[in-house]
mmCIF file of C-alpha atoms in Angstrom:
data_model
loop_
_atom_site.group_PDB
_atom_site.id
_atom_site.type_symbol
_atom_site.label_atom_id
_atom_site.label_comp_id
_atom_site.label_asym_id
_atom_site.label_seq_id
_atom_site.Cartn_x
_atom_site.Cartn_y
_atom_site.Cartn_z
ATOM 1 C CA MET A 1 123.150 -91.833 43.134
ATOM 2 C CA HIS A 2 124.445 -88.692 41.045
ATOM 3 C CA VAL A 3 128.320 -88.907 40.365
ATOM 4 C CA GLN A 4 129.494 -85.308 40.253
ATOM 5 C CA PRO A 5 132.004 -84.828 36.757
ATOM 6 C CA PRO A 6 135.527 -84.618 37.078
ATOM 7 C CA LEU A 7 137.450 -81.154 36.309
ATOM 8 C CA LEU A 8 139.725 -80.704 34.616
ATOM 9 C CA ILE A 9 142.646 -77.941 34.255
ATOM 10 C CA SER A 10 144.781 -78.519 31.807
ATOM 11 C CA CYS A 11 146.417 -75.976 29.445
ATOM 12 C CA ALA A 12 145.870 -73.973 26.478
ATOM 13 C CA ASP A 13 148.170 -75.469 23.437
ATOM 14 C CA PRO A 14 145.841 -76.342 20.955
ATOM 15 C CA ARG A 15 147.766 -79.675 21.178
ATOM 16 C CA ILE A 16 146.119 -80.673 24.409
ATOM 17 C CA THR A 17 143.039 -81.867 24.232
ATOM 18 C CA PRO A 18 141.570 -84.214 27.233
ATOM 19 C CA GLU A 19 138.554 -84.141 25.503
ATOM 20 C CA LYS A 20 139.974 -86.469 23.208
ATOM 21 C CA PHE A 21 142.660 -88.684 25.024
ATOM 22 C CA PHE A 22 140.099 -89.027 27.486
ATOM 23 C CA GLY A 23 137.997 -90.170 25.198
ATOM 24 C CA LEU A 24 135.334 -87.871 27.078
ATOM 25 C CA GLU A 25 131.333 -87.245 25.445
ATOM 26 C CA PHE A 26 129.861 -84.338 25.201
ATOM 27 C CA ALA A 27 129.297 -83.006 29.403
ATOM 28 C CA GLU A 28 131.151 -85.278 30.243
ATOM 29 C CA ALA A 29 133.477 -83.242 32.970
ATOM 30 C CA ALA A 30 133.517 -79.017 32.493
ATOM 31 C CA ILE A 31 137.641 -77.559 31.605
ATOM 32 C CA ILE A 32 139.633 -74.780 32.589
ATOM 33 C CA ARG A 33 142.385 -74.307 30.363
ATOM 34 C CA ASN A 34 144.826 -71.759 30.901
ATOM 35 C CA ALA A 35 148.205 -71.483 29.948
ATOM 36 C CA GLY A 36 150.106 -74.112 31.110
ATOM 37 C CA GLY A 37 147.833 -75.641 33.419
ATOM 38 C CA ARG A 38 148.359 -74.149 35.903
ATOM 39 C CA THR A 39 145.966 -74.144 39.488
ATOM 40 C CA HIS A 40 146.293 -70.704 41.006
ATOM 41 C CA PRO A 41 144.965 -68.858 37.534
ATOM 42 C CA ALA A 42 141.917 -71.478 37.717
ATOM 43 C CA LEU A 43 141.187 -70.738 41.230
ATOM 44 C CA SER A 44 138.786 -67.858 40.111
ATOM 45 C CA SER A 45 136.633 -70.418 37.777
ATOM 46 C CA LEU A 46 137.165 -73.610 40.941
ATOM 47 C CA PRO A 47 134.132 -72.016 42.745
ATOM 48 C CA ALA A 48 132.040 -70.826 41.010
ATOM 49 C CA LEU A 49 132.211 -74.850 39.127
ATOM 50 C CA GLU A 50 131.600 -75.405 42.638
ATOM 51 C CA SER A 51 128.228 -74.269 42.894
ATOM 52 C CA LEU A 52 127.490 -75.282 40.355
ATOM 53 C CA GLY A 53 128.465 -79.355 41.704
ATOM 54 C CA ASN A 54 130.371 -79.804 39.146
ATOM 55 C CA THR A 55 133.723 -81.067 40.934
ATOM 56 C CA GLY A 56 133.608 -84.802 41.413
ATOM 57 C CA THR A 57 137.585 -85.080 41.668
ATOM 58 C CA ILE A 58 139.921 -82.914 39.981
ATOM 59 C CA ILE A 59 142.544 -83.461 37.410
ATOM 60 C CA VAL A 60 145.911 -81.513 36.660
ATOM 61 C CA ILE A 61 147.038 -82.014 33.611
ATOM 62 C CA HIS A 62 150.413 -80.841 32.509
ATOM 63 C CA HIS A 63 152.540 -81.944 30.195
ATOM 64 C CA THR A 64 155.935 -81.766 28.065
ATOM 65 C CA ASP A 65 156.964 -79.275 25.492
ATOM 66 C CA CYS A 66 154.959 -76.574 26.882
ATOM 67 C CA GLY A 67 155.068 -73.236 25.714
ATOM 68 C CA MET A 68 155.511 -72.286 29.032
ATOM 69 C CA SER A 69 157.967 -73.682 29.471
ATOM 70 C CA HIS A 70 159.634 -71.891 27.164
ATOM 71 C CA TYR A 71 160.840 -68.500 28.630
ATOM 72 C CA SER A 72 161.905 -68.034 32.183
ATOM 73 C CA GLU A 73 159.395 -65.858 34.355
ATOM 74 C CA SER A 74 161.581 -62.394 34.085
ATOM 75 C CA GLU A 75 161.534 -63.616 30.002
ATOM 76 C CA PHE A 76 157.947 -63.436 29.979
ATOM 77 C CA GLN A 77 157.434 -60.165 31.776
ATOM 78 C CA ASP A 78 159.453 -58.787 29.614
ATOM 79 C CA ARG A 79 158.543 -60.309 26.161
ATOM 80 C CA SER A 80 154.586 -59.251 27.804
ATOM 81 C CA LYS A 81 155.352 -55.309 28.406
ATOM 82 C CA MET A 82 157.455 -54.963 25.157
ATOM 83 C CA LYS A 83 154.170 -56.166 23.421
ATOM 84 C CA HIS A 84 151.470 -55.048 25.661
ATOM 85 C CA PRO A 85 152.475 -52.067 27.791
ATOM 86 C CA GLU A 86 149.067 -51.186 28.644
ATOM 87 C CA ILE A 87 148.387 -53.908 30.886
ATOM 88 C CA ASP A 88 149.584 -53.652 34.746
ATOM 89 C CA LEU A 89 149.842 -57.479 35.717
ATOM 90 C CA HIS A 90 150.947 -56.055 38.921
ATOM 91 C CA GLY A 91 153.962 -58.429 38.704
ATOM 92 C CA GLU A 92 151.610 -61.713 38.877
ATOM 93 C CA ALA A 93 153.828 -64.667 37.666
ATOM 94 C CA PHE A 94 153.373 -66.065 34.866
ATOM 95 C CA GLY A 95 153.689 -69.749 36.247
ATOM 96 C CA VAL A 96 156.411 -71.030 34.032
ATOM 97 C CA ILE A 97 157.105 -74.960 33.815
ATOM 98 C CA VAL A 98 160.610 -75.972 33.872
ATOM 99 C CA ASP A 99 159.396 -79.614 35.167
ATOM 100 C CA PRO A 100 155.891 -80.808 34.277
ATOM 101 C CA GLU A 101 156.461 -83.921 36.784
ATOM 102 C CA LYS A 102 157.648 -81.056 39.760
ATOM 103 C CA THR A 103 154.822 -78.323 38.865
ATOM 104 C CA VAL A 104 151.808 -80.736 38.238
ATOM 105 C CA LYS A 105 152.791 -82.367 42.041
ATOM 106 C CA LYS A 106 153.780 -78.466 43.576
ATOM 107 C CA ASP A 107 149.955 -77.645 41.796
ATOM 108 C CA VAL A 108 148.143 -80.729 43.550
ATOM 109 C CA GLU A 109 149.756 -79.855 46.133
ATOM 110 C CA TYR A 110 148.727 -76.458 46.235
ATOM 111 C CA LEU A 111 144.904 -76.799 45.919
ATOM 112 C CA LYS A 112 145.506 -79.584 48.866
ATOM 113 C CA SER A 113 146.805 -76.860 50.611
ATOM 114 C CA PHE A 114 142.750 -76.050 50.911
ATOM 115 C CA GLU A 115 140.257 -76.831 53.869
ATOM 116 C CA SER A 116 137.601 -76.747 51.787
ATOM 117 C CA TRP A 117 138.777 -79.370 49.534
ATOM 118 C CA GLY A 118 139.533 -81.907 51.746
ATOM 119 C CA LYS A 119 135.866 -81.572 53.631
ATOM 120 C CA ALA A 120 134.134 -81.860 50.446
ATOM 121 C CA ASN A 121 136.518 -85.437 50.372
ATOM 122 C CA VAL A 122 137.205 -83.900 46.665
ATOM 123 C CA GLU A 123 139.840 -86.471 45.132
ATOM 124 C CA ILE A 124 142.755 -83.952 43.491
ATOM 125 C CA VAL A 125 145.128 -85.837 41.020
ATOM 126 C CA GLY A 126 148.081 -84.600 39.111
ATOM 127 C CA LEU A 127 148.735 -86.160 35.728
ATOM 128 C CA VAL A 128 151.288 -85.211 32.779
ATOM 129 C CA LEU A 129 151.027 -85.984 28.795
ATOM 130 C CA ASP A 130 153.587 -87.102 27.081
ATOM 131 C CA THR A 131 152.751 -84.505 24.194
ATOM 132 C CA PHE A 132 155.170 -86.793 21.273
ATOM 133 C CA SER A 133 153.572 -90.040 22.324
ATOM 134 C CA GLY A 134 150.900 -88.968 23.656
ATOM 135 C CA VAL A 135 151.198 -91.071 27.152
ATOM 136 C CA VAL A 136 149.409 -89.742 30.326
ATOM 137 C CA LYS A 137 151.044 -90.876 33.275
ATOM 138 C CA ARG A 138 149.438 -90.041 36.827
ATOM 139 C CA VAL A 139 152.439 -88.259 38.849
ATOM 140 C CA ILE A 140 150.467 -87.656 41.930
#
């Protein structure tokens, strides 16, 4: 029986390397990385990876001291408009993280709200990495 590799959704912060803290070898997991490791922006990649057979368990990983926790949503919007006035985000939320345990739960519940994941029996879990200690904790 073929076991599908897990699909990891993780922050793009260079301190957060799921390959290292999970001890993954080449091609053992598909990894989507974005600011904060948020699930909403990852949705554009999930169906493509699923069609390629890359969705065993979906693991959402948030972490402490995330850059997405350093500013409010409005501060991110203002900073973006100031630095990149030509980019129209159409009010798209940046997905700030105040409490990584709460946001990883919210993101896992968001993915679980899609009926298709349940029908496919895809397990979806949420982890939080303590950036300073290296400890990974399962939250949901």
